[in-house]
């Protein structure tokens, strides 16, 4: 992978609150092979036509420009990134961009078993795999599709091909997740994986979210402590990481909590986003976007793209404000943004 020494880094992406942005989330598609109720509608999903999505070359150019502004970490996401044909080719291109030192992906795991080796060979470093439950019926209730067996196969295939840092993500929803918490914790311990619980955010396409459905990280931690054993906090390796990490006192298994609702971490946010159709967003909850695709397709210079990225970062708000009366839910749901 190329190192930062090889590029001349321009002024970094600092917003008006002094946050330096070095982490870019790239959505490669809004399509998905399942329909999680906390993200997508059940039926009649209107996906973007193929020609509206950025090509791999366009994504690569955007990343090259962002890398010159200090972006060094990329996370590929979606929709489901593995439904985008030829994803390892994109990973290979991005791994060669000077300054990019880490490429990760968030996936639902269904197509992972067949692509894990190619992704590893292309330079993908880290994987987050969504796993909300170990029960097929609950998987169907959440995702409105079959697929748990493939997800589990995907997790084990990723381990076999040598991915070291695999995290499992579960969105915690009241009325569904309670009986899953201890079995998921035990599964992670048994298989040497890190489990992360994410609080449910108001980004579901059907706009059914309300705060009564949120199980807080604190509540999950209490359940794990009672059901498995004491958890000790781990030192913070990177202040911009969204998770608070713990380890079981017996040293077997790490658990992370991402608590955007009960403990917002916006003050340390270092992330910007590129949607599948080339819109720059400075926050998951942003209601404004900056059109990079128009520039990429209109013969714009790198300076023009730089100015667009800086404009987006310059307009970033202090926080998402989920808990305030003024909170405005974005028009887009999670699958259309890239989580
Ligand atoms: N399809 C891939 C997957 O599910 O892992 C990647 C995209 S998905 C939008 C990224 C992450 O966002 C997943 O871990 C998913 O569980 C999480 N997510 C989706 N909707 C959410 C919501 N309303 N609140 C919290 N997390 C959510
Ligand atoms: Fe698909 Fe991921 Fe959204 Fe579930 S959370 S519907 S897997 S994009």
Coordinates of C-alpha atoms and ligand atoms in Angstrom, one line a residue:
X1 CA 0.0 0.0 0.0
X2 CA 1.3 3.5 -0.8
X3 CA 2.5 5.6 2.1
X4 CA 1.9 9.2 3.0
X5 CA 5.6 10.2 2.3
X6 CA 4.8 9.8 -1.4
X7 CA 2.3 12.6 -1.6
X8 CA 2.4 16.2 -0.9
X9 CA -0.4 16.7 1.6
X10 CA -2.3 20.0 1.2
X11 CA -3.9 21.8 4.1
X12 CA -5.9 19.1 6.0
X13 CA -9.7 19.0 6.1
X14 CA -10.4 20.9 9.3
X15 CA -13.9 22.0 10.1
X16 CA -15.0 25.1 12.0
X17 CA -14.9 23.1 15.3
X18 CA -11.2 22.0 14.7
X19 CA -12.0 18.4 13.8
X20 CA -9.6 17.0 11.3
X21 CA -11.2 14.7 8.7
X22 CA -9.1 11.7 7.6
X23 CA -11.7 8.9 7.3
X24 CA -13.8 8.6 4.1
X25 CA -16.8 6.2 3.8
X26 CA -17.5 5.3 0.2
X27 CA -20.9 3.8 -0.7
X28 CA -20.5 1.7 -3.8
X29 CA -24.2 0.9 -4.3
X30 CA -27.7 1.5 -2.8
X31 CA -28.7 -2.0 -3.7
X32 CA -29.0 -4.9 -1.3
X33 CA -29.8 -8.6 -1.2
X34 CA -31.8 -8.3 2.0
X35 CA -34.3 -5.7 3.5
X36 CA -33.4 -5.0 7.1
X37 CA -36.4 -3.1 8.6
X38 CA -34.1 -0.6 10.3
X39 CA -32.6 0.5 7.0
X40 CA -34.7 -0.3 3.9
X41 CA -38.4 -0.5 2.9
X42 CA -39.9 -4.0 2.7
X43 CA -41.1 -3.5 -0.9
X44 CA -40.9 -1.3 -3.9
X45 CA -37.4 0.0 -3.3
X46 CA -36.4 2.5 -5.9
X47 CA -32.7 1.9 -6.6
X48 CA -30.6 4.4 -8.5
X49 CA -30.1 3.4 -12.2
X50 CA -26.6 2.1 -12.9
X51 CA -25.5 5.1 -14.9
X52 CA -26.1 7.4 -11.9
X53 CA -23.6 5.4 -9.8
X54 CA -20.0 6.5 -9.8
X55 CA -17.7 4.2 -11.8
X56 CA -14.7 2.7 -10.1
X57 CA -12.5 5.2 -12.0
X58 CA -14.6 8.1 -10.7
X59 CA -14.4 6.8 -7.1
X60 CA -10.6 6.3 -7.5
X61 CA -10.2 9.9 -8.7
X62 CA -12.2 11.3 -5.8
X63 CA -10.2 9.2 -3.3
X64 CA -6.9 10.5 -4.9
X65 CA -8.0 14.1 -4.3
X66 CA -9.3 13.3 -0.8
X67 CA -5.9 11.6 0.0
X68 CA -4.1 14.8 -0.9
X69 CA -6.2 16.5 1.8
X70 CA -5.2 14.0 4.5
X71 CA -7.7 11.2 4.1
X72 CA -5.9 8.0 4.8
X73 CA -8.7 5.6 5.7
X74 CA -11.4 4.3 3.5
X75 CA -14.4 2.2 4.4
X76 CA -16.5 0.7 1.6
X77 CA -20.1 0.3 2.3
X78 CA -23.6 0.5 0.8
X79 CA -26.3 -0.8 0.4
X80 CA -24.5 -4.1 0.3
X81 CA -21.1 -3.5 -1.2
X82 CA -20.6 -7.1 -2.3
X83 CA -23.6 -6.9 -4.8
X84 CA -21.5 -4.4 -6.8
X85 CA -19.8 -6.5 -9.5
X86 CA -16.0 -6.7 -9.4
X87 CA -15.5 -5.0 -6.0
X88 CA -12.0 -6.5 -5.6
X89 CA -11.0 -4.4 -8.6
X90 CA -12.0 -1.2 -6.8
X91 CA -10.1 -2.3 -3.7
X92 CA -7.0 -2.9 -5.8
X93 CA -7.2 0.5 -7.3
X94 CA -7.8 2.3 -4.0
X95 CA -4.9 0.3 -2.3
X96 CA -2.6 1.9 -4.8
X97 CA -3.7 5.5 -4.1
X98 CA -0.8 7.3 -2.4
X99 CA -1.6 8.1 1.2
X100 CA -4.3 5.5 1.7
X101 CA -3.1 3.2 4.5
X102 CA -6.2 1.4 5.5
X103 CA -9.1 0.0 3.5
X104 CA -12.0 -1.6 5.3
X105 CA -15.5 -2.8 4.3
X106 CA -18.9 -3.2 6.1
X107 CA -20.9 -6.0 4.7
X108 CA -23.9 -8.2 5.5
X109 CA -21.7 -11.2 4.8
X110 CA -24.1 -13.0 2.5
X111 CA -21.8 -13.0 -0.5
X112 CA -18.6 -12.9 1.5
X113 CA -17.6 -16.6 1.4
X114 CA -17.2 -16.5 -2.4
X115 CA -15.3 -13.2 -2.4
X116 CA -13.2 -13.2 0.8
X117 CA -10.0 -14.5 -0.8
X118 CA -10.2 -12.1 -3.8
X119 CA -10.8 -9.1 -1.4
X120 CA -7.9 -10.1 0.8
X121 CA -5.6 -10.5 -2.2
X122 CA -6.7 -7.1 -3.6
X123 CA -5.7 -5.3 -0.3
X124 CA -8.8 -5.1 1.9
X125 CA -7.4 -4.9 5.4
X126 CA -10.4 -5.0 7.8
X127 CA -14.0 -6.3 7.8
X128 CA -17.1 -5.4 9.7
X129 CA -19.8 -8.0 9.2
X130 CA -23.3 -7.4 10.3
X131 CA -24.8 -10.1 12.6
X132 CA -27.9 -9.1 14.6
X133 CA -28.9 -12.7 15.6
X134 CA -27.9 -16.3 15.6
X135 CA -31.6 -17.4 15.1
X136 CA -32.8 -18.0 11.6
X137 CA -36.4 -16.9 12.4
X138 CA -35.1 -13.7 14.0
X139 CA -32.8 -13.1 11.0
X140 CA -35.9 -13.4 8.7
X141 CA -38.0 -11.1 11.0
X142 CA -35.2 -8.4 10.8
X143 CA -34.1 -8.8 7.2
X144 CA -37.2 -10.1 5.6
X145 CA -35.0 -12.6 3.7
X146 CA -33.3 -15.9 4.4
X147 CA -29.5 -15.9 4.7
X148 CA -28.2 -16.5 8.2
X149 CA -26.3 -19.7 7.1
X150 CA -24.5 -17.7 4.3
X151 CA -23.6 -14.9 6.8
X152 CA -22.0 -17.5 9.2
X153 CA -20.2 -19.1 6.3
X154 CA -18.9 -15.7 5.2
X155 CA -17.6 -15.0 8.7
X156 CA -15.7 -18.3 8.9
X157 CA -14.4 -17.9 5.3
X158 CA -13.0 -14.5 6.2
X159 CA -11.2 -16.0 9.1
X160 CA -9.8 -18.8 7.0
X161 CA -8.4 -16.5 4.3
X162 CA -6.6 -14.6 7.1
X163 CA -8.6 -11.4 7.9
X164 CA -7.4 -10.6 11.4
X165 CA -9.5 -7.8 12.6
X166 CA -13.1 -9.0 12.0
X167 CA -15.8 -7.1 13.9
X168 CA -19.4 -8.3 14.1
X169 CA -22.0 -5.5 14.2
X170 CA -25.5 -5.9 15.8
X171 CA -28.1 -3.1 15.7
X172 CA -29.9 -3.3 19.0
X173 CA -33.7 -3.0 18.9
X174 CA -36.0 -3.3 21.8
X175 CA -38.3 -6.3 21.6
X176 CA -35.9 -8.1 19.3
X177 CA -32.3 -8.0 20.5
X178 CA -32.7 -8.8 24.2
X179 CA -32.5 -12.6 23.9
X180 CA -29.6 -12.2 21.3
X181 CA -27.2 -10.2 23.5
X182 CA -25.7 -13.1 25.5
X183 CA -25.6 -15.6 22.7
X184 CA -23.9 -13.0 20.4
X185 CA -21.3 -12.2 23.1
X186 CA -20.6 -15.9 23.6
X187 CA -20.3 -16.5 19.8
X188 CA -17.7 -13.8 19.6
X189 CA -15.8 -15.2 22.5
X190 CA -15.8 -18.7 21.1
X191 CA -14.6 -17.6 17.7
X192 CA -12.1 -14.9 18.6
X193 CA -14.1 -12.1 17.1
X194 CA -15.0 -8.7 18.3
X195 CA -18.7 -8.0 18.9
X196 CA -20.1 -4.5 18.5
X197 CA -23.6 -3.4 19.5
X198 CA -24.9 -0.3 17.7
X199 CA -27.8 1.8 19.0
X200 CA -30.7 2.0 16.6
X201 CA -30.6 5.4 14.8
X202 CA -33.5 7.3 13.1
X203 CA -32.3 6.3 9.6
X204 CA -34.9 3.6 8.7
X205 CA -36.6 4.1 5.4
X206 CA -40.1 3.6 6.8
X207 CA -39.6 6.3 9.5
X208 CA -40.8 4.1 12.3
X209 CA -37.9 4.9 14.7
X210 CA -38.7 6.2 18.1
X211 CA -36.5 6.4 21.2
X212 CA -38.4 3.7 23.0
X213 CA -36.9 1.2 20.5
X214 CA -33.4 2.0 21.4
X215 CA -31.6 -0.3 23.8
X216 CA -28.7 1.7 25.1
X217 CA -25.1 0.4 25.2
X218 CA -25.2 0.7 29.0
X219 CA -28.2 -1.7 29.1
X220 CA -26.5 -4.2 26.8
X221 CA -23.3 -4.0 28.9
X222 CA -25.4 -4.8 32.1
X223 CA -26.9 -7.8 30.3
X224 CA -23.6 -9.1 29.2
X225 CA -22.1 -8.7 32.6
X226 CA -24.9 -10.6 34.2
X227 CA -25.1 -13.3 31.6
X228 CA -21.3 -13.9 30.9
X229 CA -19.1 -12.0 33.3
X230 CA -17.5 -8.6 34.2
X231 CA -16.3 -6.3 31.4
X232 CA -13.3 -4.1 31.9
X233 CA -12.9 -0.9 29.8
X234 CA -10.0 -0.9 27.3
X235 CA -7.8 2.1 26.8
X236 CA -8.9 4.3 23.9
X237 CA -6.5 3.6 21.0
X238 CA -8.0 6.3 18.7
X239 CA -10.1 9.2 20.1
X240 CA -12.1 9.4 16.8
X241 CA -13.3 5.8 17.0
X242 CA -17.1 5.7 17.5
X243 CA -17.0 2.6 19.8
X244 CA -16.2 2.4 23.5
X245 CA -14.4 -1.0 23.9
X246 CA -14.4 -3.5 26.7
X247 CA -12.9 -6.8 27.4
X248 CA -14.2 -9.7 29.5
X249 CA -12.3 -9.9 32.8
X250 CA -11.1 -13.4 31.9
X251 CA -9.4 -12.0 28.8
X252 CA -11.7 -13.9 26.4
X253 CA -13.5 -11.6 24.0
X254 CA -13.9 -7.9 23.2
X255 CA -17.1 -6.0 23.1
X256 CA -17.6 -2.5 21.6
X257 CA -20.6 -0.2 22.1
X258 CA -21.5 2.4 19.5
X259 CA -23.9 4.7 21.3
X260 CA -24.8 7.5 18.9
X261 CA -28.2 8.1 20.6
X262 CA -27.3 7.9 24.3
X263 CA -23.7 9.1 24.1
X264 CA -23.2 11.0 20.9
X265 CA -19.5 11.1 19.8
X266 CA -19.8 13.9 17.3
X267 CA -17.1 16.0 19.0
X268 CA -14.5 13.6 17.8
X269 CA -16.0 12.8 14.4
X270 CA -13.4 12.6 11.6
X271 CA -15.6 11.1 8.9
X272 CA -16.9 12.3 5.6
X273 CA -19.0 10.3 3.1
X274 CA -19.4 9.8 -0.6
X275 CA -22.7 8.3 -1.6
X276 CA -23.0 5.8 -4.4
X277 CA -24.1 8.5 -6.9
X278 CA -21.3 10.8 -5.9
X279 CA -22.7 13.2 -3.4
X280 CA -20.4 14.3 -0.6
X281 CA -22.0 14.3 2.9
X282 CA -20.3 15.6 6.0
X283 CA -22.5 13.6 8.4
X284 CA -24.9 10.6 8.4
X285 CA -27.6 13.0 9.4
X286 CA -26.7 15.8 7.0
X287 CA -29.6 17.3 5.1
X288 CA -27.3 19.0 2.6
X289 CA -25.1 17.3 0.0
X290 CA -22.3 18.5 -2.4
X291 CA -22.4 17.2 -5.9
X292 CA -19.0 15.6 -6.8
X293 CA -20.4 13.6 -9.7
X294 CA -21.2 16.7 -11.6
X295 CA -17.6 17.8 -11.2
X296 CA -16.2 14.4 -12.0
X297 CA -18.2 14.1 -15.2
X298 CA -17.9 17.7 -16.2
X299 CA -14.1 17.9 -16.7
X300 CA -13.5 19.7 -13.4
X301 CA -9.9 20.0 -12.0
X302 CA -8.6 18.5 -8.8
X303 CA -8.7 22.1 -7.4
X304 CA -12.5 22.2 -8.1
X305 CA -13.0 18.9 -6.3
X306 CA -10.9 20.0 -3.4
X307 CA -13.0 23.2 -3.1
X308 CA -16.1 21.1 -3.1
X309 CA -14.8 18.8 -0.3
X310 CA -13.7 21.8 1.7
X311 CA -17.1 23.5 1.3
X312 CA -18.8 20.4 2.7
X313 CA -16.4 20.1 5.7
X314 CA -16.7 23.8 6.3
X315 CA -20.4 23.5 6.7
X316 CA -20.3 20.6 9.1
X317 CA -22.5 21.1 12.2
X318 CA -21.3 20.5 15.8
X319 CA -23.5 17.4 16.1
X320 CA -26.4 15.4 14.8
X321 CA -28.9 16.6 17.4
X322 CA -31.0 13.4 17.5
X323 CA -32.0 14.2 21.0
X324 CA -33.0 17.8 20.4
X325 CA -36.5 19.2 19.5
X326 CA -34.9 20.8 16.4
X327 CA -33.7 17.4 14.9
X328 CA -34.6 17.0 11.3
X329 CA -34.5 13.4 9.9
X330 CA -32.6 13.3 6.6
X331 CA -34.7 12.4 3.5
X332 CA -32.4 9.5 2.8
X333 CA -32.4 6.2 4.7
X334 CA -29.3 4.4 5.7
X335 CA -29.0 2.2 2.6
X336 CA -29.0 5.4 0.4
X337 CA -26.3 7.1 2.4
X338 CA -23.9 4.3 3.3
X339 CA -23.6 3.5 7.0
Ligands
LIG1 N1 -25.1 -3.8 3.9 C1 -23.9 -3.7 4.8 C2 -24.3 -4.2 6.2 O1 -25.4 -4.3 6.5 O2 -23.3 -4.4 6.9 C3 -23.4 -2.3 4.8 C4 -24.3 -1.2 4.8 S1 -25.2 -1.0 6.3 C5 -26.2 0.4 5.9 C6 -24.0 -0.4 7.4 C7 -24.3 -0.6 8.9 O3 -25.3 0.2 9.3 C8 -24.6 -2.1 9.3 O4 -23.9 -2.5 10.4 C9 -26.1 -1.9 9.7 O5 -26.5 -2.8 10.6 C10 -26.1 -0.5 10.2 N2 -27.4 0.1 10.2 C11 -28.3 0.2 9.2 N3 -29.4 0.9 9.6 C12 -29.2 1.3 10.9 C13 -29.9 2.1 11.8 N4 -31.1 2.6 11.5 N5 -29.4 2.4 13.0 C14 -28.2 1.9 13.3 N6 -27.4 1.1 12.5 C15 -27.9 0.9 11.3
LIG2 FE1 -28.9 -4.2 3.4 FE2 -27.1 -3.5 5.2 FE3 -29.3 -2.1 4.9 FE4 -29.4 -4.5 5.9 S1 -28.4 -2.8 6.8 S2 -30.8 -3.7 4.3 S3 -27.9 -5.5 4.8 S4 -27.8 -2.2 3.4

